[in-house]
C-alpha atoms as an extended CHARMM CRD file, in Angstrom:
* protein
*
        91  EXT
         1         1  MET       CA             66.6970000000      116.3920000000       62.8410000000  PROA      1               0.0000000000
         2         2  PRO       CA             63.8770000000      113.8810000000       63.5470000000  PROA      2               0.0000000000
         3         3  ALA       CA             64.7160000000      110.6830000000       65.4110000000  PROA      3               0.0000000000
         4         4  GLN       CA             65.0470000000      107.6580000000       63.1880000000  PROA      4               0.0000000000
         5         5  ARG       CA             62.7020000000      104.7830000000       63.7990000000  PROA      5               0.0000000000
         6         6  PRO       CA             64.3470000000      101.4100000000       64.3790000000  PROA      6               0.0000000000
         7         7  HSD       CA             64.0740000000       98.8990000000       61.5600000000  PROA      7               0.0000000000
         8         8  PRO       CA             61.4720000000       96.1870000000       62.2930000000  PROA      8               0.0000000000
         9         9  ARG       CA             64.0680000000       93.4340000000       61.7950000000  PROA      9               0.0000000000
        10        10  GLY       CA             66.1980000000       95.0270000000       64.5060000000  PROA      10              0.0000000000
        11        11  LEU       CA             63.2640000000       94.9480000000       66.9100000000  PROA      11              0.0000000000
        12        12  VAL       CA             62.5460000000       91.3060000000       66.0820000000  PROA      12              0.0000000000
        13        13  LEU       CA             66.1980000000       90.3550000000       66.5010000000  PROA      13              0.0000000000
        14        14  ASN       CA             66.3510000000       92.1430000000       69.8660000000  PROA      14              0.0000000000
        15        15  ALA       CA             63.2230000000       90.3040000000       71.0320000000  PROA      15              0.0000000000
        16        16  ILE       CA             64.6830000000       86.9490000000       69.9280000000  PROA      16              0.0000000000
        17        17  VAL       CA             67.9720000000       87.6470000000       71.6970000000  PROA      17              0.0000000000
        18        18  LEU       CA             66.1630000000       88.6160000000       74.9160000000  PROA      18              0.0000000000
        19        19  TRP       CA             63.8910000000       85.5660000000       74.7560000000  PROA      19              0.0000000000
        20        20  THR       CA             66.7770000000       83.1920000000       74.0310000000  PROA      20              0.0000000000
        21        21  THR       CA             68.8900000000       84.7350000000       76.7980000000  PROA      21              0.0000000000
        22        22  LYS       CA             66.1030000000       84.1190000000       79.3290000000  PROA      22              0.0000000000
        23        23  TYR       CA             65.8970000000       80.4680000000       78.2760000000  PROA      23              0.0000000000
        24        24  ILE       CA             69.6730000000       79.9780000000       78.3270000000  PROA      24              0.0000000000
        25        25  ASP       CA             69.6400000000       81.3130000000       81.8930000000  PROA      25              0.0000000000
        26        26  ALA       CA             66.7760000000       78.9690000000       82.7910000000  PROA      26              0.0000000000
        27        27  ALA       CA             68.6560000000       76.0030000000       81.2960000000  PROA      27              0.0000000000
        28        28  VAL       CA             71.8380000000       76.8630000000       83.2090000000  PROA      28              0.0000000000
        29        29  GLU       CA             69.8730000000       77.1610000000       86.4580000000  PROA      29              0.0000000000
        30        30  GLN       CA             68.1170000000       73.8370000000       85.8300000000  PROA      30              0.0000000000
        31        31  LEU       CA             71.4290000000       72.0840000000       85.1160000000  PROA      31              0.0000000000
        32        32  ARG       CA             72.8960000000       73.5130000000       88.3190000000  PROA      32              0.0000000000
        33        33  ALA       CA             69.8250000000       72.4260000000       90.2920000000  PROA      33              0.0000000000
        34        34  GLU       CA             70.2840000000       68.9050000000       88.8940000000  PROA      34              0.0000000000
        35        35  GLY       CA             73.8450000000       68.9030000000       90.2530000000  PROA      35              0.0000000000
        36        36  HSD       CA             75.7780000000       69.3760000000       87.0080000000  PROA      36              0.0000000000
        37        37  ASP       CA             79.1890000000       71.0050000000       87.4050000000  PROA      37              0.0000000000
        38        38  LEU       CA             79.1540000000       74.0510000000       85.1150000000  PROA      38              0.0000000000
        39        39  ARG       CA             82.2940000000       76.0940000000       84.6580000000  PROA      39              0.0000000000
        40        40  GLU       CA             81.8550000000       79.8690000000       84.6480000000  PROA      40              0.0000000000
        41        41  GLU       CA             84.2190000000       80.2180000000       81.6600000000  PROA      41              0.0000000000
        42        42  ASP       CA             81.9300000000       77.9000000000       79.6570000000  PROA      42              0.0000000000
        43        43  ILE       CA             78.8260000000       79.8270000000       80.6760000000  PROA      43              0.0000000000
        44        44  ALA       CA             80.5330000000       83.0930000000       79.7080000000  PROA      44              0.0000000000
        45        45  ARG       CA             80.8520000000       81.7830000000       76.1330000000  PROA      45              0.0000000000
        46        46  LEU       CA             77.1340000000       81.1200000000       75.6940000000  PROA      46              0.0000000000
        47        47  ALA       CA             75.5550000000       83.4460000000       73.1500000000  PROA      47              0.0000000000
        48        48  PRO       CA             71.8980000000       83.6860000000       72.0640000000  PROA      48              0.0000000000
        49        49  LEU       CA             72.8150000000       84.1610000000       68.3930000000  PROA      49              0.0000000000
        50        50  LYS       CA             74.5770000000       80.7870000000       68.1480000000  PROA      50              0.0000000000
        51        51  HSD       CA             71.2820000000       78.9220000000       68.2470000000  PROA      51              0.0000000000
        52        52  ARG       CA             68.9890000000       77.7740000000       65.4780000000  PROA      52              0.0000000000
        53        53  ASN       CA             66.0500000000       80.0710000000       66.2550000000  PROA      53              0.0000000000
        54        54  PRO       CA             67.4350000000       83.4730000000       65.0820000000  PROA      54              0.0000000000
        55        55  ASN       CA             66.2600000000       83.2100000000       61.4840000000  PROA      55              0.0000000000
        56        56  LEU       CA             67.0180000000       86.4630000000       59.7150000000  PROA      56              0.0000000000
        57        57  LEU       CA             65.2030000000       85.3680000000       56.5450000000  PROA      57              0.0000000000
        58        58  GLY       CA             61.8570000000       86.2750000000       58.0590000000  PROA      58              0.0000000000
        59        59  ARG       CA             60.4560000000       82.7430000000       58.3570000000  PROA      59              0.0000000000
        60        60  TYR       CA             59.3890000000       81.8050000000       61.8550000000  PROA      60              0.0000000000
        61        61  SER       CA             57.2880000000       79.0460000000       63.3070000000  PROA      61              0.0000000000
        62        62  PHE       CA             55.8340000000       79.2340000000       66.7970000000  PROA      62              0.0000000000
        63        63  THR       CA             53.9010000000       76.7000000000       68.7940000000  PROA      63              0.0000000000
        64        64  ALA       CA             51.0980000000       78.5460000000       70.4840000000  PROA      64              0.0000000000
        65        65  SER       CA             51.0050000000       78.0910000000       74.2320000000  PROA      65              0.0000000000
        66        66  THR       CA             50.4910000000       80.4880000000       77.0360000000  PROA      66              0.0000000000
        67        67  PRO       CA             52.5950000000       79.9690000000       80.1560000000  PROA      67              0.0000000000
        68        68  ALA       CA             51.4430000000       81.4250000000       83.4600000000  PROA      68              0.0000000000
        69        69  ALA       CA             52.1440000000       85.1250000000       83.9090000000  PROA      69              0.0000000000
        70        70  GLY       CA             55.8500000000       85.6620000000       84.4800000000  PROA      70              0.0000000000
        71        71  ALA       CA             56.6910000000       81.9910000000       83.8100000000  PROA      71              0.0000000000
        72        72  LEU       CA             58.6630000000       80.4020000000       81.0060000000  PROA      72              0.0000000000
        73        73  ARG       CA             57.5730000000       77.4310000000       78.9390000000  PROA      73              0.0000000000
        74        74  PRO       CA             59.0890000000       74.1080000000       80.0590000000  PROA      74              0.0000000000
        75        75  LEU       CA             62.5930000000       73.4800000000       78.7880000000  PROA      75              0.0000000000
        76        76  ARG       CA             63.0820000000       70.8680000000       76.0780000000  PROA      76              0.0000000000
        77        77  ASP       CA             63.8580000000       67.3660000000       77.3000000000  PROA      77              0.0000000000
        78        78  PRO       CA             67.3380000000       66.5560000000       75.9250000000  PROA      78              0.0000000000
        79        79  ASP       CA             66.4180000000       62.8480000000       75.8360000000  PROA      79              0.0000000000
        80        80  ALA       CA             63.3870000000       63.4460000000       73.6340000000  PROA      80              0.0000000000
        81        81  PRO       CA             63.9110000000       62.8740000000       69.8940000000  PROA      81              0.0000000000
        82        82  GLU       CA             64.5380000000       66.0070000000       67.8390000000  PROA      82              0.0000000000
        83        83  PRO       CA             61.8540000000       66.6960000000       65.2230000000  PROA      83              0.0000000000
        84        84  ASP       CA             63.0690000000       66.7340000000       61.6450000000  PROA      84              0.0000000000
        85        85  GLU       CA             63.5720000000       70.2380000000       60.3020000000  PROA      85              0.0000000000
        86        86  ASP       CA             60.7270000000       69.5920000000       57.8330000000  PROA      86              0.0000000000
        87        87  ASP       CA             58.4100000000       68.7680000000       60.7520000000  PROA      87              0.0000000000
        88        88  GLU       CA             58.8590000000       72.0810000000       62.5710000000  PROA      88              0.0000000000
        89        89  GLY       CA             56.0110000000       73.8490000000       60.8340000000  PROA      89              0.0000000000
        90        90  VAL       CA             58.1780000000       76.0090000000       58.5690000000  PROA      90              0.0000000000
        91        91  ASP       CA             56.2120000000       76.8020000000       55.4180000000  PROA      91              0.0000000000
């Protein structure tokens, strides 16, 4: 029996989960470095699918930027105003 190929949506979802997990980890490390007291039981409840970016309807918007090799883009400033959902470049 031939091996089944994964569905493209599954591959996209896996990539989004991996990407989001890396950024959650970076945010946790930054908060710790800033001296915030983070409880392990709270961190254990973080999940990459609870965020706005996994859009399973197939509509994505990306801001093109190229971080240095092996680096992540800068984390969002929590004090900066949130763009309106209509302003995020979603067609």
